[in-house]
The first five atom37 places (N, CA, C, CB, O) and aatype in JSON, in Angstrom:
{
  "aatype": [12, 10, 19, 19, 7, 4, 7, 7, 9, 7, 7, 0, 10, 16, 0, 8, 10, 0, 0, 0, 7, 19, 3, 19, 16, 0, 19, 15, 1, 2, 1, 0, 19, 19, 3, 0, 19, 0, 1, 7, 7, 10, 1, 16, 16, 7, 7, 13, 7, 6, 1, 0, 19, 14, 0, 1, 19, 19, 14, 6, 0, 14, 0, 7, 14, 13, 3, 17, 9, 10, 10, 0, 16, 5, 14, 16, 3, 19, 6, 0, 0, 0, 1, 0, 8, 0, 7, 1, 10, 0, 14, 16, 7, 1, 12],
  "atom_mask": [
    [1, 1, 1, 1, 1],
    [1, 1, 1, 1, 1],
    [1, 1, 1, 1, 1],
    [1, 1, 1, 1, 1],
    [1, 1, 1, 0, 1],
    [1, 1, 1, 1, 1],
    [1, 1, 1, 0, 1],
    [1, 1, 1, 0, 1],
    [1, 1, 1, 1, 1],
    [1, 1, 1, 0, 1],
    [1, 1, 1, 0, 1],
    [1, 1, 1, 1, 1],
    [1, 1, 1, 1, 1],
    [1, 1, 1, 1, 1],
    [1, 1, 1, 1, 1],
    [1, 1, 1, 1, 1],
    [1, 1, 1, 1, 1],
    [1, 1, 1, 1, 1],
    [1, 1, 1, 1, 1],
    [1, 1, 1, 1, 1],
    [1, 1, 1, 0, 1],
    [1, 1, 1, 1, 1],
    [1, 1, 1, 1, 1],
    [1, 1, 1, 1, 1],
    [1, 1, 1, 1, 1],
    [1, 1, 1, 1, 1],
    [1, 1, 1, 1, 1],
    [1, 1, 1, 1, 1],
    [1, 1, 1, 1, 1],
    [1, 1, 1, 1, 1],
    [1, 1, 1, 1, 1],
    [1, 1, 1, 1, 1],
    [1, 1, 1, 1, 1],
    [1, 1, 1, 1, 1],
    [1, 1, 1, 1, 1],
    [1, 1, 1, 1, 1],
    [1, 1, 1, 1, 1],
    [1, 1, 1, 1, 1],
    [1, 1, 1, 1, 1],
    [1, 1, 1, 0, 1],
    [1, 1, 1, 0, 1],
    [1, 1, 1, 1, 1],
    [1, 1, 1, 1, 1],
    [1, 1, 1, 1, 1],
    [1, 1, 1, 1, 1],
    [1, 1, 1, 0, 1],
    [1, 1, 1, 0, 1],
    [1, 1, 1, 1, 1],
    [1, 1, 1, 0, 1],
    [1, 1, 1, 1, 1],
    [1, 1, 1, 1, 1],
    [1, 1, 1, 1, 1],
    [1, 1, 1, 1, 1],
    [1, 1, 1, 1, 1],
    [1, 1, 1, 1, 1],
    [1, 1, 1, 1, 1],
    [1, 1, 1, 1, 1],
    [1, 1, 1, 1, 1],
    [1, 1, 1, 1, 1],
    [1, 1, 1, 1, 1],
    [1, 1, 1, 1, 1],
    [1, 1, 1, 1, 1],
    [1, 1, 1, 1, 1],
    [1, 1, 1, 0, 1],
    [1, 1, 1, 1, 1],
    [1, 1, 1, 1, 1],
    [1, 1, 1, 1, 1],
    [1, 1, 1, 1, 1],
    [1, 1, 1, 1, 1],
    [1, 1, 1, 1, 1],
    [1, 1, 1, 1, 1],
    [1, 1, 1, 1, 1],
    [1, 1, 1, 1, 1],
    [1, 1, 1, 1, 1],
    [1, 1, 1, 1, 1],
    [1, 1, 1, 1, 1],
    [1, 1, 1, 1, 1],
    [1, 1, 1, 1, 1],
    [1, 1, 1, 1, 1],
    [1, 1, 1, 1, 1],
    [1, 1, 1, 1, 1],
    [1, 1, 1, 1, 1],
    [1, 1, 1, 1, 1],
    [1, 1, 1, 1, 1],
    [1, 1, 1, 1, 1],
    [1, 1, 1, 1, 1],
    [1, 1, 1, 0, 1],
    [1, 1, 1, 1, 1],
    [1, 1, 1, 1, 1],
    [1, 1, 1, 1, 1],
    [1, 1, 1, 1, 1],
    [1, 1, 1, 1, 1],
    [1, 1, 1, 0, 1],
    [1, 1, 1, 1, 1],
    [1, 1, 1, 1, 1]
  ],
  "atom_positions": [
    [[4.81, -7.23, 2.04], [5.05, -5.8, 2.12], [3.72, -5.11, 2.32], [5.76, -5.28, 0.84], [2.69, -5.49, 1.75]],
    [[3.75, -4.07, 3.15], [2.57, -3.26, 3.4], [2.86, -1.84, 2.92], [2.17, -3.27, 4.91], [3.89, -1.26, 3.26]],
    [[1.96, -1.28, 2.13], [2.05, 0.11, 1.71], [0.91, 0.85, 2.41], [1.96, 0.26, 0.13], [-0.26, 0.53, 2.21]],
    [[1.26, 1.84, 3.21], [0.27, 2.62, 3.94], [0.01, 3.89, 3.16], [0.75, 2.94, 5.41], [0.85, 4.79, 3.09]],
    [[-1.17, 3.97, 2.56], [-1.54, 5.07, 1.69], [-1.6, 4.58, 0.25], [0.0, 0.0, 0.0], [-0.66, 3.96, -0.23]],
    [[-2.69, 4.86, -0.41], [-2.87, 4.36, -1.78], [-3.33, 5.49, -2.69], [-3.88, 3.19, -1.82], [-4.25, 5.33, -3.49]],
    [[-2.67, 6.63, -2.56], [-2.92, 7.75, -3.46], [-2.02, 7.62, -4.68], [0.0, 0.0, 0.0], [-1.74, 6.51, -5.13]],
    [[-1.58, 8.74, -5.2], [-0.76, 8.72, -6.4], [0.53, 7.94, -6.24], [0.0, 0.0, 0.0], [0.84, 7.08, -7.07]],
    [[1.29, 8.21, -5.19], [2.57, 7.52, -5.0], [2.36, 6.1, -4.49], [3.44, 8.31, -4.01], [2.91, 5.16, -5.05]],
    [[1.57, 5.94, -3.44], [1.33, 4.61, -2.89], [0.65, 3.68, -3.89], [0.0, 0.0, 0.0], [0.98, 2.5, -3.96]],
    [[-0.29, 4.22, -4.66], [-0.96, 3.41, -5.66], [-0.03, 2.97, -6.78], [0.0, 0.0, 0.0], [-0.07, 1.82, -7.21]],
    [[0.81, 3.89, -7.26], [1.75, 3.55, -8.33], [2.76, 2.51, -7.85], [2.49, 4.82, -8.83], [3.04, 1.55, -8.55]],
    [[3.29, 2.71, -6.65], [4.25, 1.74, -6.12], [3.6, 0.37, -5.92], [4.83, 2.23, -4.8], [4.18, -0.65, -6.26]],
    [[2.39, 0.37, -5.37], [1.68, -0.9, -5.18], [1.44, -1.6, -6.5], [0.35, -0.67, -4.45], [1.63, -2.81, -6.61]],
    [[1.02, -0.86, -7.52], [0.76, -1.44, -8.83], [2.02, -2.07, -9.41], [0.22, -0.39, -9.79], [1.98, -3.2, -9.91]],
    [[3.14, -1.35, -9.36], [4.38, -1.88, -9.93], [4.91, -3.07, -9.13], [5.45, -0.78, -9.99], [5.42, -4.03, -9.71]],
    [[4.79, -3.02, -7.82], [5.21, -4.15, -7.0], [4.35, -5.38, -7.28], [5.15, -3.79, -5.51], [4.86, -6.48, -7.44]],
    [[3.04, -5.18, -7.33], [2.12, -6.31, -7.61], [2.39, -6.89, -8.99], [0.65, -5.85, -7.51], [2.39, -8.11, -9.17]],
    [[2.62, -6.02, -9.97], [2.9, -6.5, -11.34], [4.2, -7.3, -11.38], [2.99, -5.3, -12.32], [4.35, -8.2, -12.22]],
    [[5.14, -6.99, -10.49], [6.41, -7.71, -10.44], [6.33, -9.0, -9.62], [7.49, -6.81, -9.87], [7.31, -9.72, -9.49]],
    [[5.14, -9.27, -9.07], [4.94, -10.5, -8.33], [5.21, -10.41, -6.84], [0.0, 0.0, 0.0], [5.23, -11.43, -6.15]],
    [[5.42, -9.19, -6.32], [5.64, -9.01, -4.89], [4.31, -9.19, -4.15], [6.26, -7.6, -4.59], [3.27, -8.72, -4.62]],
    [[4.35, -9.86, -3.01], [3.17, -10.02, -2.16], [2.99, -8.7, -1.41], [3.31, -11.24, -1.17], [3.63, -8.48, -0.38]],
    [[2.12, -7.84, -1.92], [1.96, -6.5, -1.38], [0.5, -6.23, -1.06], [2.5, -5.45, -2.37], [-0.4, -6.62, -1.81]],
    [[0.27, -5.56, 0.05], [-1.06, -5.1, 0.46], [-0.97, -3.61, 0.69], [-1.57, -5.86, 1.74], [-0.05, -3.14, 1.36]],
    [[-1.91, -2.86, 0.15], [-1.97, -1.42, 0.39], [-3.17, -1.11, 1.27], [-2.04, -0.64, -0.94], [-4.19, -1.79, 1.22]],
    [[-3.03, -0.07, 2.07], [-4.1, 0.39, 2.94], [-4.58, 1.75, 2.45], [-3.62, 0.47, 4.42], [-3.78, 2.66, 2.21]],
    [[-5.9, 1.88, 2.31], [-6.49, 3.17, 1.94], [-7.67, 3.43, 2.86], [-6.94, 3.18, 0.45], [-8.52, 2.57, 3.06]],
    [[-7.72, 4.64, 3.42], [-8.88, 5.02, 4.23], [-10.07, 5.39, 3.36], [-8.53, 6.2, 5.15], [-11.19, 5.52, 3.85]],
    [[-9.83, 5.55, 2.06], [-10.87, 5.97, 1.12], [-11.59, 4.74, 0.59], [-10.26, 6.8, -0.05], [-11.04, 3.99, -0.22]],
    [[-12.83, 4.53, 1.04], [-13.58, 3.34, 0.64], [-13.8, 3.27, -0.87], [-14.93, 3.31, 1.35], [-13.86, 2.18, -1.45]],
    [[-13.93, 4.43, -1.53], [-14.11, 4.45, -2.98], [-12.88, 3.86, -3.68], [-14.37, 5.89, -3.47], [-13.02, 3.17, -4.69]],
    [[-11.69, 4.13, -3.17], [-10.47, 3.56, -3.74], [-10.45, 2.05, -3.54], [-9.21, 4.21, -3.1], [-10.17, 1.31, -4.48]],
    [[-10.75, 1.61, -2.33], [-10.78, 0.17, -2.03], [-11.74, -0.54, -2.99], [-11.21, -0.08, -0.56], [-11.39, -1.57, -3.57]],
    [[-12.94, 0.0, -3.16], [-13.95, -0.62, -4.03], [-13.53, -0.58, -5.5], [-15.29, 0.1, -3.86], [-13.72, -1.57, -6.21]],
    [[-12.98, 0.54, -5.96], [-12.57, 0.66, -7.36], [-11.46, -0.33, -7.69], [-12.11, 2.1, -7.66], [-11.49, -0.95, -8.76]],
    [[-10.5, -0.48, -6.81], [-9.41, -1.43, -7.05], [-9.93, -2.86, -7.04], [-8.29, -1.26, -6.0], [-9.49, -3.69, -7.83]],
    [[-10.87, -3.15, -6.15], [-11.46, -4.49, -6.11], [-12.16, -4.82, -7.43], [-12.46, -4.6, -4.94], [-12.13, -5.95, -7.9]],
    [[-12.8, -3.8, -8.03], [-13.52, -4.01, -9.29], [-12.59, -4.09, -10.5], [-14.53, -2.9, -9.5], [-12.77, -4.94, -11.36]],
    [[-11.61, -3.2, -10.56], [-10.84, -3.09, -11.81], [-9.34, -3.04, -11.67], [0.0, 0.0, 0.0], [-8.65, -2.78, -12.65]],
    [[-8.81, -3.28, -10.48], [-7.36, -3.23, -10.27], [-6.86, -1.8, -10.18], [0.0, 0.0, 0.0], [-7.62, -0.85, -10.3]],
    [[-5.57, -1.68, -9.95], [-4.93, -0.36, -9.94], [-4.57, -0.01, -11.38], [-3.65, -0.34, -9.02], [-3.88, -0.77, -12.06]],
    [[-5.05, 1.13, -11.84], [-4.83, 1.53, -13.22], [-3.62, 2.45, -13.3], [-6.09, 2.23, -13.8], [-3.53, 3.44, -12.57]],
    [[-2.7, 2.11, -14.18], [-1.51, 2.94, -14.37], [-1.46, 3.41, -15.82], [-0.22, 2.15, -14.0], [-1.92, 2.74, -16.74]],
    [[-0.89, 4.58, -15.99], [-0.68, 5.15, -17.32], [0.7, 5.8, -17.33], [-1.8, 6.18, -17.7], [1.32, 5.96, -16.28]],
    [[1.16, 6.17, -18.5], [2.43, 6.88, -18.59], [3.48, 6.08, -19.31], [0.0, 0.0, 0.0], [3.18, 5.29, -20.21]],
    [[4.73, 6.28, -18.92], [5.87, 5.69, -19.61], [5.87, 4.17, -19.64], [0.0, 0.0, 0.0], [6.51, 3.58, -20.51]],
    [[5.18, 3.54, -18.72], [5.11, 2.08, -18.69], [3.89, 1.56, -19.43], [5.1, 1.58, -17.25], [3.63, 0.36, -19.42]],
    [[3.13, 2.45, -20.07], [1.93, 2.06, -20.79], [0.72, 2.06, -19.86], [0.0, 0.0, 0.0], [0.83, 2.29, -18.65]],
    [[-0.42, 1.8, -20.46], [-1.67, 1.74, -19.69], [-1.99, 0.3, -19.35], [-2.84, 2.39, -20.47], [-1.9, -0.59, -20.2]],
    [[-2.35, 0.09, -18.1], [-2.75, -1.26, -17.69], [-3.52, -1.18, -16.37], [-1.52, -2.19, -17.54], [-3.47, -0.19, -15.66]],
    [[-4.22, -2.25, -16.09], [-4.9, -2.42, -14.81], [-4.25, -3.62, -14.13], [-6.46, -2.62, -14.99], [-4.23, -4.72, -14.68]],
    [[-3.72, -3.4, -12.95], [-2.99, -4.44, -12.23], [-3.85, -4.92, -11.06], [-1.62, -3.91, -11.73], [-4.23, -4.13, -10.21]],
    [[-4.16, -6.22, -11.02], [-4.88, -6.74, -9.85], [-4.03, -6.5, -8.6], [-5.22, -8.26, -10.02], [-2.84, -6.83, -8.58]],
    [[-4.64, -5.94, -7.58], [-3.9, -5.64, -6.35], [-4.84, -5.74, -5.15], [-3.26, -4.23, -6.42], [-6.06, -5.65, -5.28]],
    [[-4.23, -5.94, -3.99], [-4.98, -6.04, -2.74], [-4.9, -4.68, -2.03], [-4.43, -7.2, -1.83], [-3.83, -4.26, -1.59]],
    [[-6.04, -4.0, -1.94], [-6.14, -2.73, -1.22], [-7.25, -2.9, -0.19], [-6.41, -1.51, -2.2], [-8.37, -3.27, -0.53]],
    [[-6.93, -2.62, 1.05], [-7.86, -2.85, 2.16], [-8.04, -1.58, 2.98], [-7.35, -3.99, 3.06], [-7.17, -0.7, 2.97]],
    [[-9.17, -1.46, 3.69], [-9.4, -0.26, 4.49], [-8.63, -0.25, 5.82], [-10.87, -0.11, 4.77], [-8.41, 0.81, 6.41]],
    [[-8.23, -1.42, 6.3], [-7.46, -1.53, 7.54], [-6.34, -2.53, 7.35], [-8.38, -1.95, 8.74], [-6.52, -3.56, 6.7]],
    [[-5.19, -2.23, 7.9], [-4.02, -3.09, 7.71], [-4.18, -4.43, 8.41], [-2.76, -2.38, 8.23], [-4.67, -4.5, 9.54]],
    [[-3.76, -5.5, 7.73], [-3.73, -6.8, 8.39], [-2.69, -6.78, 9.53], [-3.4, -7.93, 7.37], [-1.86, -5.88, 9.59]],
    [[-2.76, -7.74, 10.41], [-1.89, -7.78, 11.59], [-0.41, -7.92, 11.24], [-2.3, -8.91, 12.48], [0.45, -7.45, 11.99]],
    [[-0.11, -8.55, 10.13], [1.3, -8.78, 9.8], [1.73, -10.15, 10.3], [0.0, 0.0, 0.0], [0.88, -11.0, 10.54]],
    [[3.01, -10.38, 10.45], [4.1, -9.41, 10.36], [4.52, -9.14, 8.91], [5.29, -9.91, 11.16], [4.33, -9.98, 8.03]],
    [[5.08, -7.97, 8.71], [5.56, -7.55, 7.4], [7.07, -7.32, 7.46], [4.82, -6.27, 6.93], [7.59, -6.75, 8.42]],
    [[7.76, -7.76, 6.41], [9.2, -7.5, 6.31], [9.46, -6.04, 5.96], [9.83, -8.42, 5.26], [10.48, -5.47, 6.36]],
    [[8.54, -5.45, 5.21], [8.68, -4.05, 4.8], [7.35, -3.34, 4.96], [9.16, -3.96, 3.33], [6.3, -3.87, 4.62]],
    [[7.4, -2.13, 5.49], [6.24, -1.24, 5.52], [6.68, 0.08, 4.9], [5.68, -1.03, 7.0], [7.61, 0.73, 5.38]],
    [[6.01, 0.45, 3.82], [6.31, 1.69, 3.12], [5.23, 2.71, 3.46], [6.41, 1.46, 1.58], [4.05, 2.44, 3.27]],
    [[5.63, 3.86, 3.95], [4.68, 4.91, 4.3], [4.52, 5.86, 3.13], [5.14, 5.68, 5.57], [5.47, 6.55, 2.75]],
    [[3.32, 5.88, 2.55], [3.04, 6.74, 1.39], [1.85, 7.64, 1.73], [2.74, 5.89, 0.11], [0.93, 7.81, 0.93]],
    [[1.89, 8.2, 2.93], [0.82, 9.07, 3.4], [1.15, 10.52, 3.09], [0.59, 8.87, 4.92], [2.22, 10.83, 2.57]],
    [[0.23, 11.38, 3.41], [0.51, 12.81, 3.35], [1.61, 13.12, 4.39], [-0.8, 13.68, 3.61], [1.67, 12.46, 5.43]],
    [[2.47, 14.09, 4.12], [3.58, 14.38, 5.05], [3.13, 14.6, 6.5], [4.32, 15.6, 4.58], [3.83, 14.2, 7.43]],
    [[2.0, 15.22, 6.68], [1.54, 15.48, 8.05], [1.06, 14.22, 8.78], [0.42, 16.5, 8.02], [0.87, 14.25, 9.99]],
    [[0.87, 13.13, 8.04], [0.39, 11.88, 8.64], [1.47, 10.83, 8.82], [-0.7, 11.32, 7.79], [1.19, 9.75, 9.36]],
    [[2.7, 11.1, 8.39], [3.75, 10.08, 8.41], [4.05, 9.59, 9.82], [5.02, 10.63, 7.78], [4.11, 8.38, 10.05]],
    [[4.24, 10.49, 10.76], [4.6, 10.07, 12.11], [3.49, 9.22, 12.75], [4.89, 11.28, 12.99], [3.77, 8.19, 13.36]],
    [[2.26, 9.64, 12.6], [1.14, 8.87, 13.16], [1.04, 7.51, 12.49], [-0.19, 9.64, 13.0], [0.77, 6.51, 13.16]],
    [[1.25, 7.45, 11.18], [1.2, 6.17, 10.46], [2.32, 5.25, 10.93], [1.29, 6.4, 8.93], [2.11, 4.05, 11.11]],
    [[3.5, 5.8, 11.12], [4.63, 4.99, 11.6], [4.33, 4.4, 12.97], [5.92, 5.84, 11.66], [4.57, 3.22, 13.21]],
    [[3.8, 5.21, 13.86], [3.46, 4.72, 15.2], [2.35, 3.67, 15.14], [3.02, 5.89, 16.11], [2.39, 2.67, 15.85]],
    [[1.35, 3.91, 14.29], [0.21, 3.0, 14.21], [0.58, 1.64, 13.63], [-0.88, 3.63, 13.36], [-0.05, 0.64, 13.97]],
    [[1.59, 1.58, 12.76], [1.9, 0.34, 12.05], [3.2, -0.33, 12.49], [1.96, 0.61, 10.59], [3.51, -1.42, 12.01]],
    [[3.95, 0.29, 13.38], [5.23, -0.28, 13.81], [5.07, -1.69, 14.4], [5.88, 0.63, 14.84], [5.95, -2.53, 14.22]],
    [[3.99, -1.95, 15.08], [3.75, -3.26, 15.67], [3.48, -4.36, 14.65], [0.0, 0.0, 0.0], [3.42, -5.53, 15.02]],
    [[3.32, -4.0, 13.4], [3.07, -4.98, 12.34], [4.36, -5.47, 11.68], [2.15, -4.39, 11.28], [4.33, -6.35, 10.83]],
    [[5.49, -4.89, 12.07], [6.77, -5.28, 11.49], [7.24, -6.63, 12.02], [7.83, -4.22, 11.76], [7.04, -6.95, 13.2]],
    [[7.86, -7.41, 11.14], [8.55, -8.63, 11.56], [9.75, -8.2, 12.41], [9.0, -9.51, 10.32], [10.16, -7.05, 12.36]],
    [[10.31, -9.12, 13.2], [11.46, -8.76, 14.05], [12.61, -8.09, 13.3], [11.98, -9.99, 14.74], [13.27, -7.2, 13.85]],
    [[12.85, -8.48, 12.08], [13.92, -7.85, 11.29], [13.36, -6.95, 10.2], [14.82, -8.92, 10.66], [14.06, -6.6, 9.25]],
    [[12.1, -6.57, 10.34], [11.44, -5.75, 9.33], [11.96, -4.32, 9.29], [0.0, 0.0, 0.0], [12.6, -3.85, 10.23]],
    [[11.67, -3.65, 8.2], [12.1, -2.27, 7.97], [10.91, -1.41, 7.59], [13.19, -2.2, 6.87], [9.97, -1.86, 6.94]],
    [[10.97, -0.15, 8.01], [9.91, 0.8, 7.66], [10.56, 1.99, 6.98], [9.1, 1.26, 8.91], [9.87, 2.93, 6.59]]
  ]
}
């Protein structure tokens, strides 16, 4: 699974998916986010408790193919992200 965007929503989803054992990669254009996650994992707080989840966050998406691509970008970036990553879908993949 590929998560495009690793802000509040994309980061939380990536953390929960990774904690559940899903093979997930998140993409962040923010190098500080990529570096912070590499050092200490994705940190979650709230109703599920506080924890740091080891996760893979990269500055550029791997080639794929991916069965699922989740777009967690800003609303104004969704269409461009969909176009940019559609070629990474497996033949029966979903976005």
